[in-house]
Amino acid sequence: MNKKILLWSITAALAGFLFGFDVVVISGADKKLQTLWDSSDSFHGWVVMGMALWGTVVGAFFGGIPTNKYGRKNTLIAIGVLFALSAIGSAVSNDPYVFALFRFIGGIGVGASTIAAPAYISEIAPAKDRGRLVALYQFNIVFGILIAFLSNYLLSGVGENAWRWMLGVEAIPAVLYILFALKVPRSPRWLLSKSRIAEAKKVLQLIDPNADVDAQILELNQHAEKSDKSETIFIKKYRFPLILAFLIAFFNQFSGINAFLYYAPRIFEEAGLGESTALLSSVGIGLTNLIFTLLGVFLIDKVGRKTLMYVGSVGYIISLGLVSAAFFYSWTGLAVPIFLFLFIAAHAIGQGAVIWVFISEIFPNHLRASGQSFGSSVHWILAALIPSLIPYLFQHPMIGAGVVFLVFAVMMVFQLLFVMFLMPETKGKTLEELEDEILRKKI
């Protein structure tokens, strides 16, 4: 693999590290903030905890605009700035509304990163390595999650203001990320879409000095000429990729993954573990996530996207069914953590490894950012709604954790049917080949 492409891909994927860290770091401050500001379950879920997720909806919905207009690189740099502002602002906040505002800003960075980073990596990567390179974004998400869980555990004993340190420490990797992102080149496909041919040639020569750059430019331009630049993604021609993006994002969140990551310590305490043990178990979740994501990254270009989704779907159904049973039958001790470790492993090797790769592959070059914005918006709207409802649903006398996890398990049966009958395999094909293949399919 070209070392420069690997380095640029890792740099762009570091936006995922900030994504993972930002999404999960709040879990360590969850109960402390509710006690500090004497918030109701509803206010705490929707505003204090949920505002960052509403920011991701805005970032995902509008993130395609700067990604298309100003380029993937400039958007990635702006994302780093948003994360740094959010970390510092959240750490020094003294009331829930200011806190929610800065968490909202960080959420915008998360949502936009799910568009700009996968788009950038997919557009510089060769077809044979595209899966694992784009999956580096997901690897960095789970690495950020692990570091956030570990950081929360280590900082939990520093006193009453431990939550401020938990949230503020994110500013350090955010600033480092900005400095790294300044050094990557622009996407050659984006440059061509803006008719900046000379710049695109320079980047393509950097990617592969031995390649026939003029032939590459000609091939990409010929394919681009078939596309109507005035099109939007919401026309009949693009119905199939839109359905694919919607369903993979929909099922990703109805696995319950974000609800679990946000409330891992709370879920473990509901299952009978002490506060310290719950935090430590959360670190174990982060480590499991990292190991199985690495396995998914290794396998995605070997066995394909569909095979990983099959494995993940079956693992989801088994693990969520067991978690639901544990709450229904009041199994205590290590049963719930073990079942949830299995759930995380299934997610990491399946949906976790595949989702951002798949969405970045199924749309044509000139509409990639818009298509990813649609898929990311579906993902993040559900990611905001579902975790925001968790405190209420868990405490409701007619619902409770057992019913919630049972619903998630049933939804994963439907995901398995989606993989079997609708999801195409995308491994080993160029973006242009995939565009032609997917647009030929009618539904």
Coordinates of C-alpha atoms in Angstrom, one line a residue:
M1 CA 0.0 0.0 0.0
N2 CA 1.2 3.5 -0.9
K3 CA 2.6 5.0 2.4
K4 CA 1.4 8.5 1.5
I5 CA -2.1 7.3 1.0
L6 CA -2.0 5.4 4.2
L7 CA -0.7 8.5 6.1
W8 CA -3.3 10.8 4.6
S9 CA -6.0 8.3 5.3
I10 CA -5.0 8.0 8.9
T11 CA -4.9 11.8 9.3
A12 CA -8.4 12.2 7.9
A13 CA -9.6 9.2 10.0
L14 CA -8.4 10.9 13.2
A15 CA -11.6 12.9 12.9
G16 CA -13.2 9.6 13.9
F17 CA -11.0 9.6 17.1
L18 CA -12.5 12.9 18.1
F19 CA -16.0 11.7 17.1
G20 CA -15.6 8.6 19.3
F21 CA -14.1 10.5 22.2
D22 CA -16.7 13.3 22.1
V23 CA -19.7 10.9 21.9
V24 CA -18.7 8.7 24.8
V25 CA -16.9 11.1 27.2
I26 CA -20.2 12.4 28.4
S27 CA -21.0 9.0 29.9
G28 CA -18.6 9.5 32.7
A29 CA -20.3 12.8 33.7
D30 CA -23.9 11.5 33.2
K31 CA -25.1 11.1 36.7
K32 CA -22.9 13.8 38.2
L33 CA -24.4 16.4 35.9
Q34 CA -27.9 15.3 36.6
T35 CA -27.3 15.6 40.4
L36 CA -25.3 18.9 40.0
W37 CA -28.1 20.7 38.1
D38 CA -31.0 18.8 39.7
S39 CA -32.4 17.9 36.3
S40 CA -35.4 15.8 35.6
D41 CA -34.9 12.6 33.6
S42 CA -36.6 14.2 30.6
F43 CA -34.5 17.4 30.7
H44 CA -31.3 15.5 31.4
G45 CA -31.9 13.1 28.5
W46 CA -33.0 15.6 25.9
V47 CA -30.9 18.7 26.8
V48 CA -27.8 17.9 28.8
M49 CA -27.0 14.5 27.4
G50 CA -28.9 14.7 24.1
M51 CA -27.9 18.2 22.8
A52 CA -24.6 16.9 21.3
L53 CA -26.6 14.4 19.3
W54 CA -28.9 17.1 18.0
G55 CA -25.8 18.9 16.9
T56 CA -24.7 15.8 15.0
V57 CA -28.1 16.0 13.1
V58 CA -27.3 19.5 12.1
G59 CA -23.8 18.6 11.1
A60 CA -24.9 15.6 9.1
F61 CA -27.7 17.5 7.4
F62 CA -25.7 20.5 6.4
G63 CA -22.2 19.0 6.3
G64 CA -22.4 18.1 2.7
I65 CA -22.6 21.8 1.7
P66 CA -19.1 22.8 2.9
T67 CA -17.7 19.4 1.9
N68 CA -18.8 20.1 -1.7
K69 CA -18.2 23.8 -1.8
Y70 CA -15.0 24.3 0.1
G71 CA -13.6 20.8 -0.2
R72 CA -13.0 17.8 2.0
K73 CA -9.7 19.1 3.4
N74 CA -11.0 22.5 4.5
T75 CA -14.1 20.9 6.1
L76 CA -11.9 18.4 8.0
I77 CA -9.9 21.4 9.4
A78 CA -13.1 23.2 10.4
I79 CA -14.3 20.1 12.2
G80 CA -11.2 20.1 14.4
V81 CA -11.9 23.7 15.4
L82 CA -15.4 22.8 16.4
F83 CA -14.2 19.9 18.6
A84 CA -11.6 22.1 20.3
L85 CA -14.2 24.8 21.1
S86 CA -16.7 22.3 22.4
A87 CA -14.2 20.6 24.7
I88 CA -13.0 23.9 26.3
G89 CA -16.5 25.4 26.5
S90 CA -18.1 22.3 28.0
A91 CA -15.4 22.0 30.6
V92 CA -15.9 25.6 31.9
S93 CA -19.7 25.7 31.8
N94 CA -21.6 26.6 34.9
D95 CA -25.1 26.0 33.9
P96 CA -26.9 23.3 31.8
Y97 CA -27.8 25.6 28.9
V98 CA -24.3 26.9 28.2
F99 CA -23.1 23.3 28.6
A100 CA -25.7 22.1 26.1
L101 CA -24.6 24.9 23.6
F102 CA -21.0 23.8 23.6
R103 CA -21.9 20.1 23.4
F104 CA -24.1 21.1 20.4
I105 CA -21.1 22.7 18.7
G106 CA -19.1 19.5 19.2
G107 CA -22.0 17.5 17.8
I108 CA -21.9 19.6 14.6
G109 CA -18.3 18.4 14.3
V110 CA -19.3 14.8 14.8
G111 CA -22.0 14.9 12.1
A112 CA -19.9 16.7 9.5
S113 CA -17.0 14.3 10.1
T114 CA -19.1 11.4 9.0
I115 CA -19.4 13.0 5.6
A116 CA -16.0 14.7 5.0
A117 CA -13.6 12.0 6.3
P118 CA -15.1 8.9 4.5
A119 CA -15.6 11.0 1.3
Y120 CA -12.0 12.1 1.4
I121 CA -10.5 8.7 2.1
S122 CA -12.7 6.9 -0.5
E123 CA -11.6 9.4 -3.2
I124 CA -7.9 9.0 -2.7
A125 CA -7.8 5.2 -2.0
P126 CA -7.3 2.5 -4.6
A127 CA -10.2 0.1 -5.1
K128 CA -8.4 -2.9 -3.6
D129 CA -7.6 -1.1 -0.3
R130 CA -10.6 1.3 -0.1
G131 CA -12.5 -0.8 2.4
R132 CA -9.8 -1.0 5.0
L133 CA -8.7 2.6 4.5
V134 CA -12.1 4.1 4.9
A135 CA -12.7 1.6 7.8
L136 CA -9.7 3.4 9.6
Y137 CA -12.3 6.1 10.3
Q138 CA -14.4 3.6 12.2
F139 CA -11.2 2.2 13.9
N140 CA -10.4 5.7 15.1
I141 CA -14.0 6.1 16.4
V142 CA -13.7 3.0 18.6
F143 CA -10.1 4.0 19.6
G144 CA -11.5 7.3 20.7
I145 CA -14.3 5.5 22.6
L146 CA -11.8 3.3 24.4
I147 CA -9.6 6.3 25.3
A148 CA -12.7 8.2 26.5
F149 CA -13.8 5.3 28.8
L150 CA -10.3 4.9 30.1
S151 CA -9.8 8.7 30.6
N152 CA -13.1 8.9 32.5
Y153 CA -12.1 6.0 34.7
L154 CA -8.7 7.5 35.5
L155 CA -10.1 11.0 36.1
S156 CA -13.1 9.9 38.1
G157 CA -11.2 10.3 41.4
V158 CA -9.9 13.8 41.0
G159 CA -12.6 15.5 43.0
E160 CA -15.9 17.2 42.6
N161 CA -14.9 18.8 39.2
A162 CA -13.7 15.5 37.7
W163 CA -16.4 15.9 35.0
R164 CA -14.7 19.2 33.8
W165 CA -11.4 17.4 33.3
M166 CA -13.1 14.5 31.5
L167 CA -14.7 16.8 29.0
G168 CA -11.8 19.4 28.7
V169 CA -9.0 17.0 27.9
E170 CA -10.5 16.5 24.4
A171 CA -9.0 19.8 23.4
I172 CA -5.5 18.4 23.3
P173 CA -6.1 15.8 20.5
A174 CA -8.4 18.3 18.7
V175 CA -5.6 20.8 18.3
L176 CA -3.1 18.1 17.2
Y177 CA -5.6 16.9 14.6
I178 CA -5.9 20.4 13.2
L179 CA -2.2 20.6 12.7
F180 CA -2.1 17.2 11.0
A181 CA -5.0 18.0 8.7
L182 CA -3.3 21.2 7.4
K183 CA -0.7 18.9 5.7
V184 CA -2.9 16.6 3.7
P185 CA -3.6 17.3 -0.1
R186 CA -7.0 18.0 -1.5
S187 CA -9.1 15.2 -2.9
P188 CA -8.3 14.8 -6.7
R189 CA -11.9 13.9 -7.5
W190 CA -13.2 17.0 -5.8
L191 CA -10.6 19.1 -7.6
L192 CA -11.8 17.7 -10.9
S193 CA -15.4 18.4 -10.0
K194 CA -14.3 22.0 -9.7
S195 CA -12.4 21.9 -13.0
R196 CA -9.1 22.4 -11.1
I197 CA -7.3 20.0 -13.4
A198 CA -3.7 21.1 -12.8
E199 CA -4.1 20.7 -9.0
A200 CA -5.7 17.3 -9.5
K201 CA -2.8 16.1 -11.6
K202 CA -0.3 17.1 -8.9
V203 CA -2.2 15.1 -6.3
L204 CA -2.6 12.1 -8.5
Q205 CA 1.2 12.2 -9.2
L206 CA 1.8 12.3 -5.4
I207 CA -0.5 9.3 -5.0
D208 CA 1.3 7.3 -7.7
P209 CA 4.4 8.8 -9.4
N210 CA 4.5 5.9 -11.8
A211 CA 0.9 6.1 -13.0
D212 CA -0.3 7.6 -16.3
V213 CA -1.9 10.7 -14.8
D214 CA -3.2 12.0 -18.1
A215 CA -5.0 8.7 -18.7
Q216 CA -6.5 8.8 -15.2
I217 CA -7.7 12.4 -15.7
L218 CA -9.3 11.4 -19.0
E219 CA -11.0 8.4 -17.6
L220 CA -12.4 10.3 -14.6
N221 CA -13.5 13.2 -16.8
Q222 CA -15.2 10.9 -19.2
H223 CA -17.2 9.4 -16.4
A224 CA -18.0 12.8 -14.9
E225 CA -19.3 14.0 -18.3
K226 CA -22.1 11.5 -18.1
S227 CA -23.4 13.2 -14.9
D228 CA -25.7 16.2 -14.8
K229 CA -24.1 18.6 -12.2
S230 CA -27.5 20.2 -11.7
E231 CA -29.0 17.0 -10.3
T232 CA -30.0 16.5 -6.7
I233 CA -29.8 13.2 -4.9
F234 CA -33.6 13.1 -4.4
I235 CA -34.6 12.0 -7.9
K236 CA -35.9 8.6 -9.1
K237 CA -32.5 7.8 -10.7
Y238 CA -30.9 7.6 -7.3
R239 CA -33.7 5.8 -5.4
F240 CA -31.8 2.6 -4.9
P241 CA -28.6 4.1 -3.3
L242 CA -30.9 6.3 -1.2
I243 CA -32.8 3.2 0.1
L244 CA -29.5 1.5 0.8
A245 CA -28.1 4.4 2.7
F246 CA -31.3 4.9 4.7
L247 CA -31.6 1.2 5.7
I248 CA -28.0 0.7 6.8
A249 CA -28.2 3.9 8.9
F250 CA -31.6 3.0 10.3
F251 CA -30.5 -0.5 11.4
N252 CA -27.2 0.8 12.8
Q253 CA -29.1 2.9 15.4
F254 CA -31.9 0.4 16.0
S255 CA -29.2 -2.0 17.2
G256 CA -29.1 0.3 20.3
I257 CA -25.4 1.0 19.9
N258 CA -25.4 4.7 20.7
A259 CA -28.0 4.3 23.5
F260 CA -25.6 1.8 25.0
L261 CA -22.4 3.8 24.6
Y262 CA -24.0 6.9 26.1
Y263 CA -25.4 5.0 29.1
A264 CA -23.0 2.1 29.6
P265 CA -22.2 2.9 33.3
R266 CA -25.9 3.4 34.0
I267 CA -26.9 0.1 32.2
F268 CA -24.3 -1.8 34.3
E269 CA -25.5 -0.2 37.5
E270 CA -29.1 -1.1 36.5
A271 CA -27.8 -4.7 36.2
G272 CA -26.5 -4.6 39.8
L273 CA -22.9 -3.5 39.4
G274 CA -21.4 -0.8 41.7
E275 CA -20.4 2.6 40.2
S276 CA -16.6 1.9 40.1
T277 CA -17.1 -1.6 38.6
A278 CA -19.5 -0.1 36.1
L279 CA -17.0 2.5 34.9
L280 CA -14.3 -0.2 34.7
S281 CA -16.6 -2.5 32.7
S282 CA -17.1 0.4 30.3
V283 CA -13.3 0.3 29.7
G284 CA -13.7 -3.4 28.8
I285 CA -16.4 -2.5 26.4
G286 CA -14.1 0.0 24.7
L287 CA -11.3 -2.6 24.5
T288 CA -13.7 -5.2 23.0
N289 CA -14.9 -2.7 20.5
L290 CA -11.3 -1.9 19.4
I291 CA -10.2 -5.5 19.0
F292 CA -13.2 -6.5 16.9
T293 CA -13.0 -3.4 14.8
L294 CA -9.4 -4.2 14.0
L295 CA -10.6 -7.6 12.9
G296 CA -13.3 -6.0 10.8
V297 CA -10.8 -3.6 9.2
F298 CA -8.5 -6.6 8.4
L299 CA -11.4 -8.6 6.8
I300 CA -13.5 -6.0 5.0
D301 CA -11.5 -6.2 1.7
K302 CA -10.9 -9.9 2.0
V303 CA -14.4 -11.3 2.7
G304 CA -16.5 -8.3 1.7
R305 CA -19.0 -6.0 3.3
K306 CA -22.0 -8.5 3.2
T307 CA -20.2 -11.3 5.0
L308 CA -19.3 -9.0 7.9
M309 CA -22.9 -7.8 8.0
Y310 CA -24.1 -11.4 8.2
V311 CA -21.8 -12.1 11.1
G312 CA -22.7 -8.9 12.9
S313 CA -26.5 -9.4 12.4
V314 CA -26.5 -12.9 13.9
G315 CA -24.3 -11.7 16.7
Y316 CA -26.7 -8.9 17.4
I317 CA -29.7 -11.1 17.6
I318 CA -28.1 -13.6 20.0
S319 CA -26.5 -11.0 22.3
L320 CA -29.4 -8.6 22.5
G321 CA -31.8 -11.5 23.1
L322 CA -29.6 -12.6 26.0
V323 CA -29.3 -9.0 27.4
S324 CA -33.1 -8.7 27.3
A325 CA -33.5 -12.1 29.1
A326 CA -31.0 -11.0 31.8
F327 CA -33.2 -8.0 32.6
F328 CA -36.5 -9.9 32.5
Y329 CA -35.2 -12.7 34.7
S330 CA -33.0 -10.5 37.0
W331 CA -29.7 -12.2 36.2
T332 CA -27.1 -10.4 38.3
G333 CA -23.3 -10.3 38.4
L334 CA -21.3 -10.5 35.3
A335 CA -24.1 -11.9 33.0
V336 CA -25.1 -8.5 31.5
P337 CA -21.5 -7.2 31.0
I338 CA -20.6 -10.5 29.2
F339 CA -23.6 -10.4 26.9
L340 CA -23.0 -6.7 26.2
F341 CA -19.3 -7.5 25.3
L342 CA -20.7 -10.0 22.8
F343 CA -23.1 -7.3 21.5
I344 CA -20.2 -4.8 21.0
A345 CA -18.1 -7.5 19.2
A346 CA -21.0 -8.1 16.8
H347 CA -21.4 -4.4 16.2
A348 CA -17.7 -3.8 15.7
I349 CA -17.1 -6.5 13.2
G350 CA -20.4 -5.8 11.3
Q351 CA -22.1 -2.5 11.2
G352 CA -19.2 -0.7 12.8
A353 CA -16.7 -1.7 10.2
V354 CA -19.1 -1.4 7.2
I355 CA -21.4 1.6 7.6
W356 CA -19.2 4.5 6.7
V357 CA -17.4 2.5 4.0
F358 CA -20.6 1.4 2.4
I359 CA -22.3 4.8 2.4
S360 CA -19.1 6.4 0.9
E361 CA -19.1 3.9 -2.0
I362 CA -22.7 3.8 -3.3
F363 CA -23.2 7.3 -4.6
P364 CA -21.7 8.9 -7.7
N365 CA -18.7 11.3 -7.4
H366 CA -20.6 14.5 -7.9
L367 CA -23.3 13.6 -5.4
R368 CA -21.1 11.7 -2.8
A369 CA -21.2 14.4 -0.2
S370 CA -24.9 14.9 -0.6
G371 CA -25.6 11.2 -0.4
Q372 CA -23.5 10.8 2.6
S373 CA -25.2 13.7 4.2
F374 CA -28.5 11.9 3.7
G375 CA -27.3 8.7 5.2
S376 CA -25.5 10.4 8.1
S377 CA -28.7 12.5 8.8
V378 CA -30.8 9.4 9.1
H379 CA -28.1 7.9 11.4
W380 CA -27.9 10.9 13.6
I381 CA -31.6 11.8 13.8
L382 CA -32.1 8.3 15.2
A383 CA -28.9 8.6 17.3
A384 CA -30.4 11.7 18.9
L385 CA -33.9 10.3 19.5
I386 CA -33.0 6.8 20.8
P387 CA -30.4 7.7 23.5
S388 CA -32.5 10.8 24.6
L389 CA -35.4 8.4 25.4
I390 CA -33.3 5.8 27.3
P391 CA -33.5 7.3 30.9
Y392 CA -37.3 7.6 30.5
L393 CA -37.8 4.2 28.9
F394 CA -35.6 2.4 31.5
Q395 CA -37.5 4.0 34.4
H396 CA -41.0 3.5 33.0
P397 CA -42.8 0.8 35.0
M398 CA -44.5 -0.7 31.8
I399 CA -41.3 -0.8 29.7
G400 CA -37.9 -1.1 31.4
A401 CA -34.5 -2.3 30.0
G402 CA -35.7 -5.8 29.1
V403 CA -38.3 -4.5 26.7
V404 CA -36.0 -2.0 25.2
F405 CA -33.3 -4.6 24.4
L406 CA -35.9 -7.0 23.1
V407 CA -37.1 -4.4 20.5
F408 CA -33.5 -3.9 19.4
A409 CA -33.1 -7.7 19.0
V410 CA -36.2 -7.9 16.8
M411 CA -35.0 -5.0 14.6
M412 CA -31.8 -6.9 14.0
V413 CA -33.8 -9.8 12.5
F414 CA -35.0 -7.3 9.9
Q415 CA -31.4 -6.1 9.3
L416 CA -30.5 -9.7 8.5
L417 CA -33.2 -9.8 5.9
F418 CA -31.9 -6.5 4.4
V419 CA -28.4 -8.0 4.1
M420 CA -29.8 -11.2 2.5
F421 CA -32.1 -9.7 -0.1
L422 CA -31.1 -6.0 -0.8
M423 CA -27.5 -5.2 0.1
P424 CA -25.0 -5.4 -2.8
E425 CA -21.4 -6.3 -2.4
T426 CA -19.0 -3.4 -3.1
K427 CA -15.5 -4.8 -2.4
G428 CA -12.8 -4.6 -5.1
K429 CA -14.6 -2.3 -7.5
T430 CA -13.8 1.3 -8.4
L431 CA -16.2 4.1 -7.4
E432 CA -17.0 4.6 -11.0
E433 CA -17.8 0.9 -11.6
L434 CA -20.0 0.9 -8.5
E435 CA -21.9 3.9 -9.8
D436 CA -22.7 2.2 -13.0
E437 CA -23.7 -1.1 -11.3
I438 CA -25.9 0.4 -8.6
L439 CA -27.7 2.9 -10.9
R440 CA -28.7 0.0 -13.2
K441 CA -30.6 -1.6 -10.4
K442 CA -34.3 -0.7 -10.1
I443 CA -36.5 -0.9 -7.1

